[in-house]
XYZ file of C-alpha atoms in Angstrom:
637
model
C -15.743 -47.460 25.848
C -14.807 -47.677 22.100
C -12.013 -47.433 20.032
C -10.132 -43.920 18.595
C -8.214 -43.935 15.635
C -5.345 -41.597 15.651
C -3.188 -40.816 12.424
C -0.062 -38.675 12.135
C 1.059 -36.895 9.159
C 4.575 -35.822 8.092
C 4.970 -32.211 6.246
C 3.714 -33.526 3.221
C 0.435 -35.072 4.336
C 1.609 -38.826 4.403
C 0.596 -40.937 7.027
C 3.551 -42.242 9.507
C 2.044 -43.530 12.769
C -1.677 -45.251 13.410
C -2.850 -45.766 16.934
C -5.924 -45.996 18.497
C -8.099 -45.594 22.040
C -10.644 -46.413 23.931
C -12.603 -43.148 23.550
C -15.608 -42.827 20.715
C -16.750 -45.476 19.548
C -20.393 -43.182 19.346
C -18.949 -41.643 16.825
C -18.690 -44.541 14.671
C -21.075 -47.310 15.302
C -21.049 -49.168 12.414
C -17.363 -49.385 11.471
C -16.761 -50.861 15.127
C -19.986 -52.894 15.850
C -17.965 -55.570 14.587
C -14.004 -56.813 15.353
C -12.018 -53.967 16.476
C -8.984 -55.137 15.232
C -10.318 -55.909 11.782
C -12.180 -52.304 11.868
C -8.781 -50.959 12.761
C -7.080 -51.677 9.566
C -9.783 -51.163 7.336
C -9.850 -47.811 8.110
C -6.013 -46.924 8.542
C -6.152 -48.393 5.093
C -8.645 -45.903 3.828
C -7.035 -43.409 5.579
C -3.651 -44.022 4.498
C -5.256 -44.373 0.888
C -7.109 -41.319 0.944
C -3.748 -39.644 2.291
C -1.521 -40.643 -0.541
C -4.110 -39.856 -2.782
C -4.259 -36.038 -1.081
C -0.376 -36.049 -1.086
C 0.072 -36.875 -4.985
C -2.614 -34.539 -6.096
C -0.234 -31.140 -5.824
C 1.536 -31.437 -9.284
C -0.799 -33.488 -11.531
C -2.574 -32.508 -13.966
C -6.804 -32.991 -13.230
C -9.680 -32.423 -15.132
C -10.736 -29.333 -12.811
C -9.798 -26.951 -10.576
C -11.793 -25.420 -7.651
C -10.795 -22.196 -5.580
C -11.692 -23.619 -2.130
C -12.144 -27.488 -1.592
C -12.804 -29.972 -4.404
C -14.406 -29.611 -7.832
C -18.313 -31.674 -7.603
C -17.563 -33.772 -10.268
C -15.498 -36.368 -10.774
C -13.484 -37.045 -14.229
C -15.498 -38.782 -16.697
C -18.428 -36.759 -15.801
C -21.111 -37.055 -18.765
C -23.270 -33.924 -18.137
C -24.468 -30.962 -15.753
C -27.270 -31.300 -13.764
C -28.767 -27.841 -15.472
C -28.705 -28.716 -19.195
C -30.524 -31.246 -20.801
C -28.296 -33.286 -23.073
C -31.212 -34.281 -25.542
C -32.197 -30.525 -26.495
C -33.173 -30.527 -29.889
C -31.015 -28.285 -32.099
C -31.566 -25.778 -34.639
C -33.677 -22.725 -35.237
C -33.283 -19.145 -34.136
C -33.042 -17.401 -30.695
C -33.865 -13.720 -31.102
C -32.745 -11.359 -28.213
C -32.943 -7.806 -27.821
C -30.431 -5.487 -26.219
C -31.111 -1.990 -24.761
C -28.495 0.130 -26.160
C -25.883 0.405 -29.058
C -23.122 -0.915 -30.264
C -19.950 0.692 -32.291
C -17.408 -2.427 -32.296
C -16.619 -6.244 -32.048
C -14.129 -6.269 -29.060
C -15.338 -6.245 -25.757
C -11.486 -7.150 -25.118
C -10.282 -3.379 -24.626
C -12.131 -0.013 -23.377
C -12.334 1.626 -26.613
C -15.732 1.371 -28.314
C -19.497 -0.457 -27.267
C -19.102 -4.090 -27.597
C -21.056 -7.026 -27.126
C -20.414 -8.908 -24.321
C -21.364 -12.128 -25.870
C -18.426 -12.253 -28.227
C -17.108 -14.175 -25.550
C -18.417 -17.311 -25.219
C -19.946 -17.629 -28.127
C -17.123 -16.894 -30.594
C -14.229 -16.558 -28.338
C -13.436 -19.422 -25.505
C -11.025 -19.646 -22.561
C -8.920 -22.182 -21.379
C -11.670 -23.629 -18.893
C -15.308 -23.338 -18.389
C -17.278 -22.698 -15.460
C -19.535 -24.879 -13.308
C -22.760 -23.113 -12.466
C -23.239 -25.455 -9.614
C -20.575 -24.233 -7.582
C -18.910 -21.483 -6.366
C -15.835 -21.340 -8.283
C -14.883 -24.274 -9.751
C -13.238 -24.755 -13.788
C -13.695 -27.515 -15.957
C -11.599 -28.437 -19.354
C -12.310 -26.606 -21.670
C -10.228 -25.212 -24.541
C -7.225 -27.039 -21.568
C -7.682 -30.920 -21.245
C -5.898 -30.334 -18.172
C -4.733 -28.071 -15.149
C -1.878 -28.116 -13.130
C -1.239 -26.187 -10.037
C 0.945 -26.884 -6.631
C -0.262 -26.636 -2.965
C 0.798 -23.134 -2.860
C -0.591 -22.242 -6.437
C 2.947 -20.961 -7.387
C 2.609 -21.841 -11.209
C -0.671 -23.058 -13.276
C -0.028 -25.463 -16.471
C -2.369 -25.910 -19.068
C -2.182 -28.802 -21.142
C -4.830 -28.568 -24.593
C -6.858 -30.430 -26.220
C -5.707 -31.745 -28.970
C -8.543 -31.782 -31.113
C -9.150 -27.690 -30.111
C -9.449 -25.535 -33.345
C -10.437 -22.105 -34.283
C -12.856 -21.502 -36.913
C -11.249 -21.357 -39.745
C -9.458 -24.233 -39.240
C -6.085 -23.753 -37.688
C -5.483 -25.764 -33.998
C -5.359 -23.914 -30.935
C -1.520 -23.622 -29.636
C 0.277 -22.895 -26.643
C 2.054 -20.112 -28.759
C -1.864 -18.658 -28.726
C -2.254 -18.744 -25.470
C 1.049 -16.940 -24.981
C 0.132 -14.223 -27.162
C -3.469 -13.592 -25.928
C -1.896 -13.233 -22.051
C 0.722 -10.468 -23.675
C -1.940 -8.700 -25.552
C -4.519 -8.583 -23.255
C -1.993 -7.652 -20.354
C -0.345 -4.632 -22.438
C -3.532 -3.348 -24.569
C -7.002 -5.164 -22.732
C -9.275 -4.088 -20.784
C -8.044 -2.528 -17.443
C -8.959 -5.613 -15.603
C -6.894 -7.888 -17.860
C -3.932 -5.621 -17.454
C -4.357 -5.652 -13.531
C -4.572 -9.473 -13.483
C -2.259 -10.789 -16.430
C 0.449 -7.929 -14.972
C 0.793 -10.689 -11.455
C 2.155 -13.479 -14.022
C 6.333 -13.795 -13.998
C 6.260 -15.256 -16.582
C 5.163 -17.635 -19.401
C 6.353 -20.365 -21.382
C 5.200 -22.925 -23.824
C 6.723 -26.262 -22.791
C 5.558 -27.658 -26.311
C 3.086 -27.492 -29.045
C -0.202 -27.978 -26.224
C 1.503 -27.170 -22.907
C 1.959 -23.556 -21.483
C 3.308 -23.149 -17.929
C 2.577 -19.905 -16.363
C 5.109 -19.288 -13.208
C 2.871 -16.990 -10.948
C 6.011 -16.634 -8.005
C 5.541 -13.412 -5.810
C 1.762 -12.674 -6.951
C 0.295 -14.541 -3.269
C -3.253 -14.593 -5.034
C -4.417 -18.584 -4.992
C -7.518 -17.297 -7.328
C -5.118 -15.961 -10.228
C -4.810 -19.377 -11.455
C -8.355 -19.639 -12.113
C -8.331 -16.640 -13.967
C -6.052 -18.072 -16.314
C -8.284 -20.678 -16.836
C -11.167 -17.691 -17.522
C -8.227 -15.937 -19.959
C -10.087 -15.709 -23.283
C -7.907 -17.479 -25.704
C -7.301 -15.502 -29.200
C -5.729 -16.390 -32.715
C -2.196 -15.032 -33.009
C -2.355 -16.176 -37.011
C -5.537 -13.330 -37.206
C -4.934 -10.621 -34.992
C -3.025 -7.536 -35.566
C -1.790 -6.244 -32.088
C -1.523 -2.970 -33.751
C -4.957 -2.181 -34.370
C -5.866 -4.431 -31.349
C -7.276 -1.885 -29.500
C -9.074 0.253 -32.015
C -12.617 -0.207 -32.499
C -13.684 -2.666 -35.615
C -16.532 -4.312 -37.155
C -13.906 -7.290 -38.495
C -15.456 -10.136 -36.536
C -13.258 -11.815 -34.433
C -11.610 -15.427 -35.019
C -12.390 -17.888 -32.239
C -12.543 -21.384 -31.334
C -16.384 -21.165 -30.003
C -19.337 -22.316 -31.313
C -20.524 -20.174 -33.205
C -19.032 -17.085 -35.732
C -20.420 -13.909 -36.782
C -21.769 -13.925 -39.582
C -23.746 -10.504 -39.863
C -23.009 -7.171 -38.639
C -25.641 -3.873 -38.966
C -24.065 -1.132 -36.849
C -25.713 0.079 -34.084
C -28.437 -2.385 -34.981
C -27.785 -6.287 -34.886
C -25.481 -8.873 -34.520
C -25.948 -12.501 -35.730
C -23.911 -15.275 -34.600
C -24.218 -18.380 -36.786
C -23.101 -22.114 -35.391
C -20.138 -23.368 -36.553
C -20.881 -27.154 -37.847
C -17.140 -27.493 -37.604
C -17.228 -26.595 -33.828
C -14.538 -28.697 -32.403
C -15.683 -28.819 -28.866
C -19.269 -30.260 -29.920
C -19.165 -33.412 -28.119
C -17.157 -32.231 -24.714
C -19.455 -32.879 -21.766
C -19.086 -29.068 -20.280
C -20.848 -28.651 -23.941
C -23.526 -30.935 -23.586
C -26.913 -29.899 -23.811
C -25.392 -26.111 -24.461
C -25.635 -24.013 -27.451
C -28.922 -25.537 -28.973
C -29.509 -23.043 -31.489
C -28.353 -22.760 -35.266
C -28.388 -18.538 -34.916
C -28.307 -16.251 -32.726
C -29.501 -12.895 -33.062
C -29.227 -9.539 -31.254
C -31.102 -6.405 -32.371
C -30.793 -3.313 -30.557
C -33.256 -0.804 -29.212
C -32.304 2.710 -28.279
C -35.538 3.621 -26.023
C -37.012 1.182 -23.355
C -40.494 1.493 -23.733
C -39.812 0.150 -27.665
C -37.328 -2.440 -26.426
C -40.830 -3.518 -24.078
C -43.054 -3.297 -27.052
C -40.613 -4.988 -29.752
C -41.095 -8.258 -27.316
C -44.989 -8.406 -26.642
C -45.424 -8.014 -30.646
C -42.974 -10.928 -30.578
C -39.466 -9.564 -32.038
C -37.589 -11.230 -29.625
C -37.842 -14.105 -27.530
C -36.837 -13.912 -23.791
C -36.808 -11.062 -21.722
C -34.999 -10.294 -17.962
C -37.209 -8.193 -16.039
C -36.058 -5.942 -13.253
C -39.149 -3.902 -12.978
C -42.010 -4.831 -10.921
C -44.352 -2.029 -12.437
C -43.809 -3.174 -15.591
C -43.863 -6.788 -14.594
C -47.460 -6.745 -12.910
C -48.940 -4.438 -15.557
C -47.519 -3.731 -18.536
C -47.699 -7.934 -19.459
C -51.290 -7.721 -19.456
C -51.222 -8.642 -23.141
C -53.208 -11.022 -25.093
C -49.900 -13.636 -25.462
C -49.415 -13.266 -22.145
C -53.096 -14.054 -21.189
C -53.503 -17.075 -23.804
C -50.139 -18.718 -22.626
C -47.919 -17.711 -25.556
C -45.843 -15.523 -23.553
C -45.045 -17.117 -20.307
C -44.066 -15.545 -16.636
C -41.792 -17.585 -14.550
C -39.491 -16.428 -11.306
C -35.952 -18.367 -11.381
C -34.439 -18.819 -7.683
C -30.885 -18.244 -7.864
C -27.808 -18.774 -4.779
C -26.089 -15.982 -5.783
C -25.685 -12.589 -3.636
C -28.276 -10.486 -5.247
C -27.376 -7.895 -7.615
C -26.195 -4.512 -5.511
C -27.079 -1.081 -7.121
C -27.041 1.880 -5.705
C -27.258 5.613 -6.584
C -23.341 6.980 -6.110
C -21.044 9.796 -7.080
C -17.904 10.619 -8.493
C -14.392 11.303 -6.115
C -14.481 14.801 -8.377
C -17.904 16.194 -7.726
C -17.494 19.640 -5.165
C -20.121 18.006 -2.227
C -19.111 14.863 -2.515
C -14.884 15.270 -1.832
C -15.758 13.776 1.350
C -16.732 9.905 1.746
C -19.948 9.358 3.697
C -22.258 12.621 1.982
C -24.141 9.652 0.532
C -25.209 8.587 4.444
C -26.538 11.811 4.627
C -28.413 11.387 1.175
C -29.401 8.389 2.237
C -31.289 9.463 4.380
C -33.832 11.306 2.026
C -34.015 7.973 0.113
C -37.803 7.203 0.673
C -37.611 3.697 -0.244
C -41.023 3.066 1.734
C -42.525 5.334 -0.417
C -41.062 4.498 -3.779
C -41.211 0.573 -3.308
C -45.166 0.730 -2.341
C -46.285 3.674 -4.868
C -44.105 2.110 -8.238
C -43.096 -1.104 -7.640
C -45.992 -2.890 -5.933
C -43.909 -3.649 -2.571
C -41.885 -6.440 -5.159
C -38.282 -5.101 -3.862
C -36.380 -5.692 -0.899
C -34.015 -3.071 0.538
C -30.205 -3.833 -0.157
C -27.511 -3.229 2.998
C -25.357 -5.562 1.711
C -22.588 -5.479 -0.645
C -23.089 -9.689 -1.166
C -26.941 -9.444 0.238
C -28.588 -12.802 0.624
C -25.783 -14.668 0.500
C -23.614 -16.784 3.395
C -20.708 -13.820 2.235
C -23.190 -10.938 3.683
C -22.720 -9.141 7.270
C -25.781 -7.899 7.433
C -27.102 -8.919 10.527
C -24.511 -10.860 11.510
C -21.822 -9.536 14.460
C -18.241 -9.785 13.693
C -16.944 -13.287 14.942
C -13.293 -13.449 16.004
C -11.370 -14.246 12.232
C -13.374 -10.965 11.088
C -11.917 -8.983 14.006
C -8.464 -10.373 13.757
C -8.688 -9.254 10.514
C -10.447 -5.856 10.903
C -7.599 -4.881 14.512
C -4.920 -3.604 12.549
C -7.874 -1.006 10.958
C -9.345 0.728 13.434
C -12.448 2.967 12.919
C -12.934 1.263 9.362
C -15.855 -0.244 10.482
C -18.613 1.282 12.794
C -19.432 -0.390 16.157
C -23.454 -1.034 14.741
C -21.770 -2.461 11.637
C -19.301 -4.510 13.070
C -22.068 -6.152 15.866
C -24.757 -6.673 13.033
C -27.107 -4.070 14.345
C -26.921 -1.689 11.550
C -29.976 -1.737 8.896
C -30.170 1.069 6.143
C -32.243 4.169 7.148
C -36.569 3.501 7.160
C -39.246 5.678 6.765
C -42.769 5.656 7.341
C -43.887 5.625 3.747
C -45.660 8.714 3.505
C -43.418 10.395 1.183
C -42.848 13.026 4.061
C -41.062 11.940 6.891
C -40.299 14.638 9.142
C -37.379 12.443 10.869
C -35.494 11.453 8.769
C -35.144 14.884 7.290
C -34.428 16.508 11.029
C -31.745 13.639 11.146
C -30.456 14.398 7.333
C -29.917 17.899 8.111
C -28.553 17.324 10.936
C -25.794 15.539 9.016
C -25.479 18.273 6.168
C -25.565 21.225 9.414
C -22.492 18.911 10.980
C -20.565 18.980 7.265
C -21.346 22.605 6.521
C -23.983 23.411 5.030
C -27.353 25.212 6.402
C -31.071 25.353 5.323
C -31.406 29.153 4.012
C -35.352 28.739 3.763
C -35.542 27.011 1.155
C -32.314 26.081 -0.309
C -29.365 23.956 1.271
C -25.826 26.406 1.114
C -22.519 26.225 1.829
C -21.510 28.082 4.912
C -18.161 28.948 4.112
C -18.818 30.109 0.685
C -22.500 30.251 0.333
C -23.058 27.922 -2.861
C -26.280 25.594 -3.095
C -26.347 22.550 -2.534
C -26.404 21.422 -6.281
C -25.523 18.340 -8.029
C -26.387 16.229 -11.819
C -28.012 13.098 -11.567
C -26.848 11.471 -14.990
C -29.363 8.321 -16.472
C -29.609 6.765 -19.816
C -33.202 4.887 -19.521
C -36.955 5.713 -18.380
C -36.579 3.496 -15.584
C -33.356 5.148 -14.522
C -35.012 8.735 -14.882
C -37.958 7.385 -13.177
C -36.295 7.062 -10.183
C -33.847 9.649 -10.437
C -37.173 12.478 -10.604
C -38.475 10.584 -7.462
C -35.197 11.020 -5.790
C -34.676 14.643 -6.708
C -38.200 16.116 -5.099
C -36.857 13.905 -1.670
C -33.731 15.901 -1.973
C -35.440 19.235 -2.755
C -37.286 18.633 1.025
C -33.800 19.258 2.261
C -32.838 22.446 0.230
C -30.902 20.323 -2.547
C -31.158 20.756 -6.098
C -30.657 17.750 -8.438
C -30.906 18.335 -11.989
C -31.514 15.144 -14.046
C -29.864 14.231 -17.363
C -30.598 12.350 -19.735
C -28.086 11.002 -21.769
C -27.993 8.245 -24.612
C -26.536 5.037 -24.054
C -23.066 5.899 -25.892
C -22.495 9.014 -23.764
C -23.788 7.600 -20.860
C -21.083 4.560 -21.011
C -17.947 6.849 -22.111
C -18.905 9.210 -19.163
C -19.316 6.612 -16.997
C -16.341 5.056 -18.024
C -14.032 7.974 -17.055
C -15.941 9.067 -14.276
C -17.240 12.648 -15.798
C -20.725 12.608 -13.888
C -21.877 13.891 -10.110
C -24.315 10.857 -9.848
C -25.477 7.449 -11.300
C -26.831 4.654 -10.563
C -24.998 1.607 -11.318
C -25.756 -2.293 -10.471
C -22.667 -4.688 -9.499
C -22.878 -8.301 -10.079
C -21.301 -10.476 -7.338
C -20.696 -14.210 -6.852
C -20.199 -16.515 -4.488
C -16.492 -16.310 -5.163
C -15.561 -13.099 -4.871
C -11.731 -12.519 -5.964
C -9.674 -10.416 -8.485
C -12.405 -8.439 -9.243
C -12.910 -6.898 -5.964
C -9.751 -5.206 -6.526
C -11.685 -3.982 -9.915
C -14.268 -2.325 -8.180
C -12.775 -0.858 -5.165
C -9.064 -1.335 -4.430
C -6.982 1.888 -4.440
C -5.370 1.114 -7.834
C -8.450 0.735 -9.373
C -9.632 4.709 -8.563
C -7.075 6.559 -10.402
C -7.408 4.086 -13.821
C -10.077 4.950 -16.212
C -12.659 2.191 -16.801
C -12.580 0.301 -13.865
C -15.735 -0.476 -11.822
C -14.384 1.983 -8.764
C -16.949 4.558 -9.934
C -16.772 6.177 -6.301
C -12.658 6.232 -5.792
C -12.672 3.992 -3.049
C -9.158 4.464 -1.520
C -8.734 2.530 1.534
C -5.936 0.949 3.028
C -8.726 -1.888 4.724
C -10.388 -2.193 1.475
C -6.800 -3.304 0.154
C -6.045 -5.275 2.681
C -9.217 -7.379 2.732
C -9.164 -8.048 -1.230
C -5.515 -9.309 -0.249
C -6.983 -11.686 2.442
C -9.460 -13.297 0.922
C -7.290 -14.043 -2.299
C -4.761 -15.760 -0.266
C -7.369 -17.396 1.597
C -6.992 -21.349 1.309
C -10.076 -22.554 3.377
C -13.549 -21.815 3.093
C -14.267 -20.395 6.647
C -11.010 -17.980 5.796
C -12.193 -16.811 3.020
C -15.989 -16.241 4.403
C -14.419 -14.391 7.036
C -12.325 -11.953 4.857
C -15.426 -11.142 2.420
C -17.494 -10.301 5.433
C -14.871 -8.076 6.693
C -14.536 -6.366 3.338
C -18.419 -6.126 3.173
C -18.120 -3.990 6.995
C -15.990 -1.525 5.900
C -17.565 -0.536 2.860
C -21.295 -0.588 4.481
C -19.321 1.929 6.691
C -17.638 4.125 4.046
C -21.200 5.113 2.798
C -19.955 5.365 -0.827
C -23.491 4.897 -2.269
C -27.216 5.220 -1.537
C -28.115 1.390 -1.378
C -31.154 1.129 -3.651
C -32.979 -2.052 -3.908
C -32.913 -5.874 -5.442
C -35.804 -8.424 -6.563
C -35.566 -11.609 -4.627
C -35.505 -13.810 -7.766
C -34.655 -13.604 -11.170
C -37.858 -12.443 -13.551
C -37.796 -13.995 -16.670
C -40.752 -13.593 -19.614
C -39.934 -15.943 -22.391
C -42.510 -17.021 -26.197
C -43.390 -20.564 -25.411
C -41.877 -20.960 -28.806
C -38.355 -21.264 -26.589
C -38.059 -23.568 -23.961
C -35.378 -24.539 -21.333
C -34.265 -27.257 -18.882
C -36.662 -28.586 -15.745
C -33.638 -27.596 -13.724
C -31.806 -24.183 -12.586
C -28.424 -23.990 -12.247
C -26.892 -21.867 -8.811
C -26.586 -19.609 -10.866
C -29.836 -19.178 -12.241
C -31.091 -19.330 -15.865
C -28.520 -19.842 -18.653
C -30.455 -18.849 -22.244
C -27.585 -20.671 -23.686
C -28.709 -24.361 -22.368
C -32.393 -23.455 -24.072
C -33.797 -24.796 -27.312
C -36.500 -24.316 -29.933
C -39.648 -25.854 -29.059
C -40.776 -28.298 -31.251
C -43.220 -27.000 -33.278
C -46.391 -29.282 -31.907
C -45.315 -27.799 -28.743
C -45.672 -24.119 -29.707
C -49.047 -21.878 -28.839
């Protein structure tokens, strides 16, 4: 028999009572090996320690602030585990970008911006940990300040924070970026900012946002993310009109020239206050930055073999066993490499519109699923590389696929019944399979089936309407080759069953402002997810979210569940709590059938000129192009 230590807390967390038994001492071997007695009150002393320490945290400002548990490092930390702190600076980093451009804010919906304004010119009030799930770090804010309940956030910044041109980043700025952004941003600012009661600078470097009523423990983390802007150089005004006036930040670099529709160059600022913060440390290694622009992917390919840019992402595993059979490539001046990443993998799929005529009714894309030959497809283009998505967060400890509903997910999922499908909800379900041949006789008996059960019938060769005799018709819209590629592949499926898809082709500007207010039948889109899924969920398919133009809801998800789940898991205060709400969130929309589920690589495919190099180690995230450096130039092929 050993001893138990028992501890009782009052409602606050402090300690009132200690006692202890005779019960397991197993459990603890080496703290009672020796005098019980002395064992005793070490311990209650650590405990009562630690307790005070948990009870006076609520309230004070800290270096960081994570959405579930504690941040992984402690104040005082003097680097991240994923940048090397002795990269050499200077030189260029050349990128290329498939696509266009018209403007310089990528802070409102009007216009093509590039997304790299922020973070490279434009900072927020914390920066994120790419170690973790969700956890901020000072930034811009020396400090954050939150309660137990996550009523309020406070911000207290740095003092030596600047913008570029000179002038020190207030409270008053942070003020006015949270009112523009929430009145004239982007539709996900508005959504997010709106939850704020209001806002206050307590002085010169403190702002207090009082977030009573909005129940979402995540929103003061997206404070943190809130980019900050210069009240001194922005005319609310014109704010959201498109403009090629670069943008005044506090970042570490400026733009410093502009070719539209062509290139962007960011320049490092030598003034950059934030140089020296450890967050910053081993980041931003470059003296310019520069993005050119390619219209048509095939040039975008052959602009980086001859060398015009340096890194490339590859998604396509055609291209990435063939086409790099080039001489740099083959003489180690181009170099291959596979990052592994934690993240959920990226989820695309092939979906349509809420206002197309055979697609009024949610679930037509199980049905179309169906004549999906992903068998086919992966093993004839993409050299069996992909894996089949059925996941919304696929790969990740967030997924259900293949997992049953435990009990949280179906206390959750009671008050919902029939929003998720008995196969789904035990973990049985997997997305349709074929036998590869390109002509699978059972899954089109069972696709028919479907279409025969939701009205329409096979009229030898074409798919009608029974009621009012119309084909089956629809618009697949794409922008790129690859997008096309598969697009044509998935049309002569379709045309098995009866179906006509016409594909169009689109450039990149029409394609987004389409997109963007939902004037297509079908696209194929890819959503990024994380391992701390939150506001944005709400973004891409909460009911508020379907009726807004440019929000991520390209299908019109309207679903009470759906709702209801995004509200769970932002309230969620433990880590099992929250698991269990994303997992019931990921149920019921594997069992709306809003999209075909296409496919995702299981790593990230990077090509990269030896004449760049980055860190021995990969963040959870995966690479980060902005911890890499210029080789020196010994080291160059």
């Amino acid at each position: 028999m050993g001893v138990r230590l028992g501890v009782s807390l009052d409602a606050t967390g402090a300690v009132v009572t200690v006692a202890h038994s005779h019960a397991a001492s197993r459990r603890r071997p080496a703290l009672l090996s020796g005098a019980i007695g002395i064992a005793t009150l070490l311990l209650a002393f650590l405990l009562l320690t630690l307790a005070s320490v948990a009870q006076a945290r609520p309230g004070v400002p800290e270096h960081a602030i994570a959405m579930h548990g504690e941040p992984a490092l402690p104040a005082g930390f003097d680097r991240l585990r994923y940048a090397n702190p002795n990269a050499p600076k200077g030189g260029r980093l050349n990128q290329g970008i498939l696509g266009t451009f018209d403007s310089l804010n990528p802070f409102v919906v009007k216009g093509l911006a590039l997304s790299q304004v922020r973070g490279y010119v434009v900072e927020s009030l914390l920066a994120r940990g790419y170690d973790e799930p969700f956890t901020l770090y000072g930034l811009l804010a020396k400090t954050v300040e939150t309660d137990a309940d996550r009523t309020y956030v406070k911000f207290e910044l740095d003092p030596a924070a600047k913008f570029s041109d000179g002038k020190p980043v207030t409270a008053a700025d942070v003020i006015f970026s949270w009112e523009l952004l929430r009145d004239k941003g982007r539709p996900n600012y508005r959504t997010y900012y709106a939850k704020v009661a209001k806002a206050e600078a307590l002085s010169d470097r403190v702002v207090r946002f009082d977030l009573t009523g909005a129940d979402d423990r995540e929103l003061p983390l997206i404070l943190g993310l809130m980019p900050v802007l210069a009240k001194h150089a922005v005319n609310p005004d014109t704010f959201e009109d498109t403009t090629f006036d670069p943008i005044v930040g506090s970042g570490p670099y400026v733009i410093s020239a502009v070719e539209p529709g062509r290139s962007i160059t960011f320049k490092r600022d030598p003034n950059y206050w934030g140089r020296n913060l450890a967050i910053n440390r081993g980041f931003w290694n470059f003296d310019e930055i520069r993005y050119d622009f390619y219209r048509d992917g095939n040039s975008h390919f052959e602009a980086f073999t001859k060398g015009l840019y340096d890194l490339r992402v590859e998604y396509d595993p055609s291209r990435w066993e063939v086409a790099y059979n080039v001489p740099a490539v083959r003489d180690g001046r181009i170099v291959k490499e596979a990052f592994p990443t934690g993240m959920p993998k990226q989820f695309s799929g092939s979906y349509s519109t809420r206002d197309a005529r055979c697609f009024r009714t949610f679930g037509c894309a199980k049905r179309l699923g169906l004549l999906f030959d992903f068998e086919w497809l992966n093993h004839n283009y993409f050299f069996d590389k992909y894996r089949r998505s059925a996941s919304y967060f696929e790969g990740s400890e967030l997924s259900a696929r293949g997992r049953p509903a435990d009990g949280d997910e179906r206390a959750l999922l009671k008050p919902f019944p029939g929003a998720v499908r008995d196969d789904i909800m035990e973990g049985r379900w997997q997305p349709p399979e074929t036998d590869g041949t390109g002509r699978d006789r059972d899954t089109l008996r069972r696709a028919l089936e479907l279409l025969h059960a939701a009205g329409y019938d096979l009229d030898r060769t074409v798919l009608r309407n029974r009621a009012n005799k119309q084909p089956f018709t629809f618009e697949i819209m794409v922008t790129t080759k690859e997008q096309e590629r598969l697009a044509l592949a998935y049309s002569r499926d379709l045309k098995r069953a009866g179906i006509t898809a016409r594909v169009r082709v689109v450039d990149a500007v029409q394609y987004d402002r389409r997109r963007l207010t939902y004037d297509y039948d079908m696209m194929e889109y890819r959503w990024d997810q994380s391992l701390s899924p939150g506001n944005e969920q709400a973004f891409y398919w909460g009911s508020a979210a379907a009726d807004a133009d440019g929000t991520r809801n390209y299908m019109g998800v309207k679903s009470p569940a759906v709702d209801a789940m995004i509200a769970t898991l932002l309230a969620a205060r433990e880590r099992d709590q929250f698991v269990a709400a994303v997992r019931a969130l990921d149920r019921i929309l594997i069992s709306g059938f809003f999209v075909v589920p296409l496919y995702h690589l299981p790593d990230q495919w990077v090509a990269r000129w030896s004449r760049v190099e980055h860190p021995a180690e990969t963040s959870l995230f995966g690479y980060l192009p902005e911890t890499w450096w210029r080789a020196a130039p010994e080291r160059r092929q």
